[in-house]
Amino acid sequence: MTDEIDAWFASAGPREGDLRGVDALVQAAAPGIDRQLVPAGSGQMLGYGLMPYRPKSAKETTMWPLIALAPQKRHLSLYVSAVVDGQYLAESRAAELGKVSCGKSCIRFASLDLVDTVALDRLLRDAVAATRAGGNDYSAS
């Protein structure tokens, strides 16, 4: 799997360094979290911490990453699938994260040097802790 992940990083071309930087941040914030490539549209993204997920429209529960990383044409996307106390963590902390654009669970940025990595680390740690404690309501959102 490590060879596949290395090939995935390399396929990102000029975004490889930022992807590896974000990967290092995620692994530091969540030591021992599982890490694997997961399908995303016609490609793949790097997923961390698979958890049960059942969207309202689905009849069955599937597995989805708590955190996922994907290169886009003009930016990187970091997905944090965590809803705590009724709020999406990424969306509720967007103002703390630096020069980013946020959706409910997606943090988009052109390069890692535009991100407040201390705030991002705190967000990732809180998402992991809430999930481990059973306080992540993402699958019910």
PDB file of C-alpha atoms in Angstrom:
ATOM      1  CA  MET A   1       0.000   0.000   0.000  1.00  0.00           C
ATOM      2  CA  THR A   2       2.865   2.377   0.726  1.00  0.00           C
ATOM      3  CA  ASP A   3       4.040   2.077  -2.897  1.00  0.00           C
ATOM      4  CA  GLU A   4       0.514   2.932  -4.104  1.00  0.00           C
ATOM      5  CA  ILE A   5       0.378   5.957  -1.808  1.00  0.00           C
ATOM      6  CA  ASP A   6       3.831   7.126  -2.929  1.00  0.00           C
ATOM      7  CA  ALA A   7       2.691   6.819  -6.562  1.00  0.00           C
ATOM      8  CA  TRP A   8      -0.456   8.814  -5.694  1.00  0.00           C
ATOM      9  CA  PHE A   9       1.680  11.604  -4.195  1.00  0.00           C
ATOM     10  CA  ALA A  10       4.023  11.595  -7.197  1.00  0.00           C
ATOM     11  CA  SER A  11       1.096  11.783  -9.637  1.00  0.00           C
ATOM     12  CA  ALA A  12       0.164  15.178  -8.147  1.00  0.00           C
ATOM     13  CA  GLY A  13       3.171  16.801  -9.791  1.00  0.00           C
ATOM     14  CA  PRO A  14       3.850  20.274  -8.350  1.00  0.00           C
ATOM     15  CA  ARG A  15       1.294  19.703  -5.550  1.00  0.00           C
ATOM     16  CA  GLU A  16       3.216  16.695  -4.193  1.00  0.00           C
ATOM     17  CA  GLY A  17       5.116  18.702  -1.560  1.00  0.00           C
ATOM     18  CA  ASP A  18       1.988  20.313  -0.136  1.00  0.00           C
ATOM     19  CA  LEU A  19       0.157  16.967  -0.151  1.00  0.00           C
ATOM     20  CA  ARG A  20       3.009  15.346   1.757  1.00  0.00           C
ATOM     21  CA  GLY A  21       3.015  18.279   4.195  1.00  0.00           C
ATOM     22  CA  VAL A  22      -0.694  17.909   4.898  1.00  0.00           C
ATOM     23  CA  ASP A  23      -0.242  14.139   5.218  1.00  0.00           C
ATOM     24  CA  ALA A  24       2.460  14.710   7.849  1.00  0.00           C
ATOM     25  CA  LEU A  25       0.148  17.093   9.739  1.00  0.00           C
ATOM     26  CA  VAL A  26      -2.687  14.557   9.739  1.00  0.00           C
ATOM     27  CA  GLN A  27      -0.424  11.750  10.922  1.00  0.00           C
ATOM     28  CA  ALA A  28       1.019  13.951  13.700  1.00  0.00           C
ATOM     29  CA  ALA A  29      -2.462  14.985  14.845  1.00  0.00           C
ATOM     30  CA  ALA A  30      -3.755  11.409  14.734  1.00  0.00           C
ATOM     31  CA  PRO A  31      -0.881   9.022  15.483  1.00  0.00           C
ATOM     32  CA  GLY A  32      -1.625   5.494  14.320  1.00  0.00           C
ATOM     33  CA  ILE A  33      -4.682   6.453  12.242  1.00  0.00           C
ATOM     34  CA  ASP A  34      -5.231   4.095   9.317  1.00  0.00           C
ATOM     35  CA  ARG A  35      -4.350   5.588   5.960  1.00  0.00           C
ATOM     36  CA  GLN A  36      -5.412   4.324   2.543  1.00  0.00           C
ATOM     37  CA  LEU A  37      -6.443   5.373  -0.926  1.00  0.00           C
ATOM     38  CA  VAL A  38     -10.217   5.566  -1.357  1.00  0.00           C
ATOM     39  CA  PRO A  39     -12.285   6.075  -4.527  1.00  0.00           C
ATOM     40  CA  ALA A  40     -13.364   9.639  -5.286  1.00  0.00           C
ATOM     41  CA  GLY A  41     -15.190  10.320  -8.515  1.00  0.00           C
ATOM     42  CA  SER A  42     -12.961   9.102 -11.329  1.00  0.00           C
ATOM     43  CA  GLY A  43      -9.837   9.171  -9.161  1.00  0.00           C
ATOM     44  CA  GLN A  44      -8.667   8.550  -5.633  1.00  0.00           C
ATOM     45  CA  MET A  45      -8.061  10.514  -2.469  1.00  0.00           C
ATOM     46  CA  LEU A  46      -6.019   9.669   0.595  1.00  0.00           C
ATOM     47  CA  GLY A  47      -8.356   8.697   3.419  1.00  0.00           C
ATOM     48  CA  TYR A  48      -7.642   8.439   7.127  1.00  0.00           C
ATOM     49  CA  GLY A  49      -9.696   6.731   9.822  1.00  0.00           C
ATOM     50  CA  LEU A  50     -12.470   4.871   8.026  1.00  0.00           C
ATOM     51  CA  MET A  51     -15.736   5.094   9.957  1.00  0.00           C
ATOM     52  CA  PRO A  52     -19.303   3.934   9.375  1.00  0.00           C
ATOM     53  CA  TYR A  53     -21.285   6.400   7.274  1.00  0.00           C
ATOM     54  CA  ARG A  54     -24.877   6.312   6.158  1.00  0.00           C
ATOM     55  CA  PRO A  55     -26.243   9.253   4.212  1.00  0.00           C
ATOM     56  CA  LYS A  56     -29.971   9.899   4.575  1.00  0.00           C
ATOM     57  CA  SER A  57     -30.590   8.719   1.016  1.00  0.00           C
ATOM     58  CA  ALA A  58     -28.794   5.381   1.512  1.00  0.00           C
ATOM     59  CA  LYS A  59     -30.297   2.089   2.604  1.00  0.00           C
ATOM     60  CA  GLU A  60     -26.999   0.690   3.835  1.00  0.00           C
ATOM     61  CA  THR A  61     -24.121   1.931   5.912  1.00  0.00           C
ATOM     62  CA  THR A  62     -20.752   2.156   4.154  1.00  0.00           C
ATOM     63  CA  MET A  63     -17.275   3.133   5.307  1.00  0.00           C
ATOM     64  CA  TRP A  64     -16.015   6.675   4.774  1.00  0.00           C
ATOM     65  CA  PRO A  65     -12.815   8.413   5.941  1.00  0.00           C
ATOM     66  CA  LEU A  66     -12.926  10.779   8.893  1.00  0.00           C
ATOM     67  CA  ILE A  67     -10.271  12.828   7.075  1.00  0.00           C
ATOM     68  CA  ALA A  68      -9.502  12.789   3.350  1.00  0.00           C
ATOM     69  CA  LEU A  69      -7.013  14.639   1.176  1.00  0.00           C
ATOM     70  CA  ALA A  70      -7.329  15.290  -2.559  1.00  0.00           C
ATOM     71  CA  PRO A  71      -5.447  17.398  -5.101  1.00  0.00           C
ATOM     72  CA  GLN A  72      -7.628  19.526  -7.378  1.00  0.00           C
ATOM     73  CA  LYS A  73      -6.705  21.517 -10.462  1.00  0.00           C
ATOM     74  CA  ARG A  74      -6.162  24.822  -8.615  1.00  0.00           C
ATOM     75  CA  HIS A  75      -6.112  23.849  -4.937  1.00  0.00           C
ATOM     76  CA  LEU A  76      -5.974  21.063  -2.369  1.00  0.00           C
ATOM     77  CA  SER A  77      -9.084  19.794  -0.629  1.00  0.00           C
ATOM     78  CA  LEU A  78      -8.963  18.477   2.917  1.00  0.00           C
ATOM     79  CA  TYR A  79     -12.213  16.891   4.036  1.00  0.00           C
ATOM     80  CA  VAL A  80     -12.925  16.614   7.755  1.00  0.00           C
ATOM     81  CA  SER A  81     -16.083  14.558   8.255  1.00  0.00           C
ATOM     82  CA  ALA A  82     -16.872  15.670  11.778  1.00  0.00           C
ATOM     83  CA  VAL A  83     -20.060  17.170  13.186  1.00  0.00           C
ATOM     84  CA  VAL A  84     -19.816  18.009  16.874  1.00  0.00           C
ATOM     85  CA  ASP A  85     -22.630  19.633  18.836  1.00  0.00           C
ATOM     86  CA  GLY A  86     -24.558  20.106  15.596  1.00  0.00           C
ATOM     87  CA  GLN A  87     -21.762  21.992  13.818  1.00  0.00           C
ATOM     88  CA  TYR A  88     -19.397  20.880  11.064  1.00  0.00           C
ATOM     89  CA  LEU A  89     -15.936  21.409  12.584  1.00  0.00           C
ATOM     90  CA  ALA A  90     -14.352  22.625   9.334  1.00  0.00           C
ATOM     91  CA  GLU A  91     -17.114  25.138   8.635  1.00  0.00           C
ATOM     92  CA  SER A  92     -17.312  26.396  12.216  1.00  0.00           C
ATOM     93  CA  ARG A  93     -13.552  27.021  12.418  1.00  0.00           C
ATOM     94  CA  ALA A  94     -12.956  28.378   8.913  1.00  0.00           C
ATOM     95  CA  ALA A  95     -12.031  31.851  10.178  1.00  0.00           C
ATOM     96  CA  GLU A  96      -9.169  30.387  12.262  1.00  0.00           C
ATOM     97  CA  LEU A  97      -7.557  28.409   9.432  1.00  0.00           C
ATOM     98  CA  GLY A  98      -5.879  31.164   7.399  1.00  0.00           C
ATOM     99  CA  LYS A  99      -6.393  31.844   3.685  1.00  0.00           C
ATOM    100  CA  VAL A 100      -8.770  28.993   3.002  1.00  0.00           C
ATOM    101  CA  SER A 101     -12.227  28.498   1.559  1.00  0.00           C
ATOM    102  CA  CYS A 102     -14.517  26.186   3.481  1.00  0.00           C
ATOM    103  CA  GLY A 103     -17.680  24.274   2.838  1.00  0.00           C
ATOM    104  CA  LYS A 104     -19.388  22.215   5.506  1.00  0.00           C
ATOM    105  CA  SER A 105     -16.652  19.588   5.707  1.00  0.00           C
ATOM    106  CA  CYS A 106     -14.183  20.704   3.007  1.00  0.00           C
ATOM    107  CA  ILE A 107     -11.205  22.994   3.509  1.00  0.00           C
ATOM    108  CA  ARG A 108      -9.731  24.270   0.216  1.00  0.00           C
ATOM    109  CA  PHE A 109      -6.404  26.059  -0.097  1.00  0.00           C
ATOM    110  CA  ALA A 110      -3.917  26.871  -2.837  1.00  0.00           C
ATOM    111  CA  SER A 111      -0.842  25.929  -0.806  1.00  0.00           C
ATOM    112  CA  LEU A 112      -0.043  24.783   2.708  1.00  0.00           C
ATOM    113  CA  ASP A 113       1.852  27.982   3.538  1.00  0.00           C
ATOM    114  CA  LEU A 114      -1.486  29.862   3.438  1.00  0.00           C
ATOM    115  CA  VAL A 115      -2.923  27.675   6.213  1.00  0.00           C
ATOM    116  CA  ASP A 116      -2.635  28.292   9.952  1.00  0.00           C
ATOM    117  CA  THR A 117      -1.209  24.849  10.691  1.00  0.00           C
ATOM    118  CA  VAL A 118      -1.597  25.235  14.465  1.00  0.00           C
ATOM    119  CA  ALA A 119      -5.348  25.801  14.047  1.00  0.00           C
ATOM    120  CA  LEU A 120      -5.546  22.960  11.520  1.00  0.00           C
ATOM    121  CA  ASP A 121      -3.741  20.617  13.900  1.00  0.00           C
ATOM    122  CA  ARG A 122      -6.229  21.507  16.666  1.00  0.00           C
ATOM    123  CA  LEU A 123      -9.167  20.924  14.311  1.00  0.00           C
ATOM    124  CA  LEU A 124      -7.832  17.500  13.262  1.00  0.00           C
ATOM    125  CA  ARG A 125      -7.124  16.461  16.856  1.00  0.00           C
ATOM    126  CA  ASP A 126     -10.633  17.528  17.923  1.00  0.00           C
ATOM    127  CA  ALA A 127     -12.215  15.600  15.032  1.00  0.00           C
ATOM    128  CA  VAL A 128     -10.306  12.440  15.951  1.00  0.00           C
ATOM    129  CA  ALA A 129     -11.034  12.806  19.668  1.00  0.00           C
ATOM    130  CA  ALA A 130     -14.766  13.403  19.095  1.00  0.00           C
ATOM    131  CA  THR A 131     -14.955  10.386  16.791  1.00  0.00           C
ATOM    132  CA  ARG A 132     -13.128   8.095  19.215  1.00  0.00           C
ATOM    133  CA  ALA A 133     -15.389   9.270  22.059  1.00  0.00           C
ATOM    134  CA  GLY A 134     -18.552   8.652  20.020  1.00  0.00           C
ATOM    135  CA  GLY A 135     -19.330  12.373  19.734  1.00  0.00           C
ATOM    136  CA  ASN A 136     -19.076  12.684  15.946  1.00  0.00           C
ATOM    137  CA  ASP A 137     -22.565  12.945  14.438  1.00  0.00           C
ATOM    138  CA  TYR A 138     -21.375  13.128  10.816  1.00  0.00           C
ATOM    139  CA  SER A 139     -23.145   9.996   9.657  1.00  0.00           C
ATOM    140  CA  ALA A 140     -26.412  11.348  11.026  1.00  0.00           C
ATOM    141  CA  SER A 141     -26.078  14.780   9.391  1.00  0.00           C
TER     142      SER A 141
END
